[in-house]
PDB file of C-alpha atoms in Angstrom:
ATOM      1  CA  MET A  18       0.444  -4.913  33.717  1.00  0.00           C
ATOM      2  CA  PRO A  19       1.664  -2.211  31.297  1.00  0.00           C
ATOM      3  CA  ALA A  20       0.805  -2.494  27.634  1.00  0.00           C
ATOM      4  CA  ARG A  21       3.529  -3.861  25.423  1.00  0.00           C
ATOM      5  CA  ALA A  22       5.127  -1.181  23.290  1.00  0.00           C
ATOM      6  CA  THR A  23       4.629  -1.710  19.591  1.00  0.00           C
ATOM      7  CA  SER A  24       6.391   0.113  16.841  1.00  0.00           C
ATOM      8  CA  VAL A  25       4.184   2.149  14.570  1.00  0.00           C
ATOM      9  CA  ILE A  26       4.033   1.303  10.868  1.00  0.00           C
ATOM     10  CA  ASN A  27       3.517   4.492   8.879  1.00  0.00           C
ATOM     11  CA  ALA A  28       1.316   4.059   5.832  1.00  0.00           C
ATOM     12  CA  VAL A  29       0.259   5.999   2.752  1.00  0.00           C
ATOM     13  CA  LEU A  30      -2.897   4.986   0.848  1.00  0.00           C
ATOM     14  CA  VAL A  31      -3.244   5.756  -2.860  1.00  0.00           C
ATOM     15  CA  ASP A  32      -6.390   4.965  -4.834  1.00  0.00           C
ATOM     16  CA  ASP A  33      -8.324   7.036  -7.357  1.00  0.00           C
ATOM     17  CA  GLU A  34     -11.585   5.618  -5.995  1.00  0.00           C
ATOM     18  CA  LYS A  35     -12.464   7.476  -2.793  1.00  0.00           C
ATOM     19  CA  LEU A  36     -14.782   4.688  -1.630  1.00  0.00           C
ATOM     20  CA  ALA A  37     -11.966   2.158  -1.953  1.00  0.00           C
ATOM     21  CA  SER A  38      -9.466   4.221   0.041  1.00  0.00           C
ATOM     22  CA  ASP A  39     -12.135   5.031   2.644  1.00  0.00           C
ATOM     23  CA  GLU A  40     -12.892   1.314   3.028  1.00  0.00           C
ATOM     24  CA  LEU A  41      -9.199   0.484   3.412  1.00  0.00           C
ATOM     25  CA  ALA A  42      -8.735   3.277   5.976  1.00  0.00           C
ATOM     26  CA  TYR A  43     -11.755   1.947   7.890  1.00  0.00           C
ATOM     27  CA  LEU A  44     -10.380  -1.610   7.907  1.00  0.00           C
ATOM     28  CA  LEU A  45      -6.941  -0.398   8.993  1.00  0.00           C
ATOM     29  CA  LYS A  46      -8.456   1.139  12.151  1.00  0.00           C
ATOM     30  CA  ASP A  47      -8.506  -2.387  13.601  1.00  0.00           C
ATOM     31  CA  PHE A  48      -4.701  -2.499  13.389  1.00  0.00           C
ATOM     32  CA  PRO A  49      -3.483  -0.022  16.044  1.00  0.00           C
ATOM     33  CA  ASP A  50       0.145  -0.200  14.901  1.00  0.00           C
ATOM     34  CA  ILE A  51      -0.771   1.101  11.422  1.00  0.00           C
ATOM     35  CA  GLU A  52      -0.835   4.892  11.221  1.00  0.00           C
ATOM     36  CA  ILE A  53      -2.136   6.465   8.016  1.00  0.00           C
ATOM     37  CA  GLN A  54       0.029   9.479   7.228  1.00  0.00           C
ATOM     38  CA  ALA A  55      -1.612  10.555   3.983  1.00  0.00           C
ATOM     39  CA  VAL A  56      -4.074   9.540   1.271  1.00  0.00           C
ATOM     40  CA  GLY A  57      -3.467  10.159  -2.426  1.00  0.00           C
ATOM     41  CA  ARG A  58      -5.718   9.864  -5.463  1.00  0.00           C
ATOM     42  CA  ASN A  59      -3.276   9.152  -8.321  1.00  0.00           C
ATOM     43  CA  GLY A  60       0.257   8.155  -9.243  1.00  0.00           C
ATOM     44  CA  LEU A  61       1.673  11.678  -9.194  1.00  0.00           C
ATOM     45  CA  GLU A  62       0.319  12.215  -5.695  1.00  0.00           C
ATOM     46  CA  ALA A  63       1.755   8.836  -4.708  1.00  0.00           C
ATOM     47  CA  LEU A  64       5.237   9.889  -5.799  1.00  0.00           C
ATOM     48  CA  SER A  65       5.120  13.178  -3.898  1.00  0.00           C
ATOM     49  CA  LEU A  66       3.534  11.671  -0.758  1.00  0.00           C
ATOM     50  CA  ILE A  67       6.109   8.870  -0.633  1.00  0.00           C
ATOM     51  CA  GLU A  68       8.901  11.404  -1.009  1.00  0.00           C
ATOM     52  CA  GLU A  69       7.406  13.720   1.625  1.00  0.00           C
ATOM     53  CA  TYR A  70       6.390  11.170   4.284  1.00  0.00           C
ATOM     54  CA  GLU A  71       8.857   8.305   3.663  1.00  0.00           C
ATOM     55  CA  PRO A  72       6.258   5.751   4.812  1.00  0.00           C
ATOM     56  CA  ASP A  73       7.024   2.186   5.838  1.00  0.00           C
ATOM     57  CA  VAL A  74       4.280   0.806   3.592  1.00  0.00           C
ATOM     58  CA  VAL A  75       2.216   2.091   0.686  1.00  0.00           C
ATOM     59  CA  PHE A  76      -1.167   0.569  -0.141  1.00  0.00           C
ATOM     60  CA  LEU A  77      -1.274   1.309  -3.864  1.00  0.00           C
ATOM     61  CA  ASP A  78      -3.977   0.854  -6.482  1.00  0.00           C
ATOM     62  CA  VAL A  79      -2.773  -0.484  -9.829  1.00  0.00           C
ATOM     63  CA  GLN A  80      -5.096   1.235 -12.306  1.00  0.00           C
ATOM     64  CA  MET A  81      -5.194   5.011 -11.843  1.00  0.00           C
ATOM     65  CA  PRO A  82      -5.351   7.913 -14.284  1.00  0.00           C
ATOM     66  CA  GLY A  83      -1.984   9.237 -15.431  1.00  0.00           C
ATOM     67  CA  ILE A  84       0.722   7.199 -13.724  1.00  0.00           C
ATOM     68  CA  ASP A  85      -0.434   3.733 -12.666  1.00  0.00           C
ATOM     69  CA  GLY A  86       0.718   1.941  -9.531  1.00  0.00           C
ATOM     70  CA  MET A  87       3.336  -0.185 -11.292  1.00  0.00           C
ATOM     71  CA  SER A  88       4.866   2.929 -12.856  1.00  0.00           C
ATOM     72  CA  VAL A  89       5.053   4.580  -9.426  1.00  0.00           C
ATOM     73  CA  VAL A  90       7.275   1.733  -8.202  1.00  0.00           C
ATOM     74  CA  ARG A  91       9.379   1.794 -11.401  1.00  0.00           C
ATOM     75  CA  GLN A  92       9.948   5.559 -11.145  1.00  0.00           C
ATOM     76  CA  LEU A  93      10.962   5.311  -7.499  1.00  0.00           C
ATOM     77  CA  ARG A  94      13.424   2.538  -8.362  1.00  0.00           C
ATOM     78  CA  GLU A  95      14.953   4.679 -11.113  1.00  0.00           C
ATOM     79  CA  ARG A  96      15.521   7.434  -8.575  1.00  0.00           C
ATOM     80  CA  LEU A  97      17.335   4.907  -6.381  1.00  0.00           C
ATOM     81  CA  ALA A  98      15.120   6.076  -3.539  1.00  0.00           C
ATOM     82  CA  ALA A  99      14.821   4.060  -0.358  1.00  0.00           C
ATOM     83  CA  LEU A 100      11.659   2.145  -1.117  1.00  0.00           C
ATOM     84  CA  PRO A 101       8.795   1.462   1.258  1.00  0.00           C
ATOM     85  CA  PHE A 102       6.996  -1.856   1.193  1.00  0.00           C
ATOM     86  CA  PHE A 103       4.276  -1.908  -1.453  1.00  0.00           C
ATOM     87  CA  VAL A 104       0.951  -3.661  -1.081  1.00  0.00           C
ATOM     88  CA  PHE A 105      -0.993  -3.434  -4.320  1.00  0.00           C
ATOM     89  CA  VAL A 106      -4.753  -3.185  -3.875  1.00  0.00           C
ATOM     90  CA  THR A 107      -6.733  -3.766  -7.037  1.00  0.00           C
ATOM     91  CA  ALA A 108      -9.832  -5.347  -8.523  1.00  0.00           C
ATOM     92  CA  TYR A 109      -7.737  -7.173 -11.131  1.00  0.00           C
ATOM     93  CA  ASP A 110      -5.714 -10.319 -10.530  1.00  0.00           C
ATOM     94  CA  ASN A 111      -3.886 -10.142 -13.880  1.00  0.00           C
ATOM     95  CA  TYR A 112      -1.276  -7.672 -12.543  1.00  0.00           C
ATOM     96  CA  ALA A 113      -0.076  -9.955  -9.746  1.00  0.00           C
ATOM     97  CA  VAL A 114       2.912 -11.428 -11.593  1.00  0.00           C
ATOM     98  CA  GLU A 115       4.174  -7.952 -12.517  1.00  0.00           C
ATOM     99  CA  ALA A 116       3.607  -6.732  -8.942  1.00  0.00           C
ATOM    100  CA  PHE A 117       5.750  -9.493  -7.474  1.00  0.00           C
ATOM    101  CA  ARG A 118       8.365  -8.966 -10.162  1.00  0.00           C
ATOM    102  CA  LEU A 119       8.586  -5.442  -8.762  1.00  0.00           C
ATOM    103  CA  GLU A 120       9.070  -7.043  -5.322  1.00  0.00           C
ATOM    104  CA  ALA A 121       5.669  -6.129  -3.935  1.00  0.00           C
ATOM    105  CA  THR A 122       5.145  -7.223  -0.352  1.00  0.00           C
ATOM    106  CA  ASP A 123       1.619  -8.337  -1.152  1.00  0.00           C
ATOM    107  CA  TYR A 124      -1.261  -8.103  -3.618  1.00  0.00           C
ATOM    108  CA  LEU A 125      -4.824  -7.678  -2.364  1.00  0.00           C
ATOM    109  CA  LEU A 126      -7.983  -7.975  -4.411  1.00  0.00           C
ATOM    110  CA  LYS A 127     -10.981  -5.684  -4.026  1.00  0.00           C
ATOM    111  CA  PRO A 128     -13.373  -5.951  -2.360  1.00  0.00           C
ATOM    112  CA  LEU A 129     -10.976  -6.254   0.548  1.00  0.00           C
ATOM    113  CA  ASP A 130     -11.261  -9.145   2.944  1.00  0.00           C
ATOM    114  CA  LYS A 131     -10.303  -8.177   6.500  1.00  0.00           C
ATOM    115  CA  ASP A 132      -8.627 -11.533   7.243  1.00  0.00           C
ATOM    116  CA  ARG A 133      -6.580 -11.296   4.051  1.00  0.00           C
ATOM    117  CA  LEU A 134      -5.603  -7.717   4.970  1.00  0.00           C
ATOM    118  CA  ALA A 135      -4.400  -9.027   8.358  1.00  0.00           C
ATOM    119  CA  VAL A 136      -2.109 -11.505   6.554  1.00  0.00           C
ATOM    120  CA  SER A 137      -0.716  -8.662   4.460  1.00  0.00           C
ATOM    121  CA  ILE A 138      -0.052  -6.483   7.490  1.00  0.00           C
ATOM    122  CA  GLU A 139       1.685  -9.380   9.209  1.00  0.00           C
ATOM    123  CA  ARG A 140       4.012  -9.654   6.189  1.00  0.00           C
ATOM    124  CA  VAL A 141       4.887  -5.968   6.562  1.00  0.00           C
ATOM    125  CA  ARG A 142       5.481  -6.413  10.296  1.00  0.00           C
ATOM    126  CA  ARG A 143       7.888  -9.327   9.698  1.00  0.00           C
ATOM    127  CA  HIS A 144       9.996  -7.190   7.376  1.00  0.00           C
TER     128      HIS A 144
END
């Protein structure tokens, strides 16, 4: 029986902590429909990578040097760009209300839980 075709979800990861983005990339390997297009280290890189790759979803840290994750979303909205889905990945729960006000698809707390990540990816798939 042939394998069922699945559509690929293109992703960009942005986190100033290399260990955190490496861990996320490792966990995402268990989701074959998620393809990581690029990895950024700060908000400025996030803006350029999103513009260059036009990903379906961006896994975005909140606290980064320079432009933080929330400001990345605000700047993209000001440009009236077609926005990807945003999943904020952070160690701090106090930004959740602001993240959802910016219409985040999800909000994950570090250290990442694989089952919780699966729920987040399912939300992206449904959209």
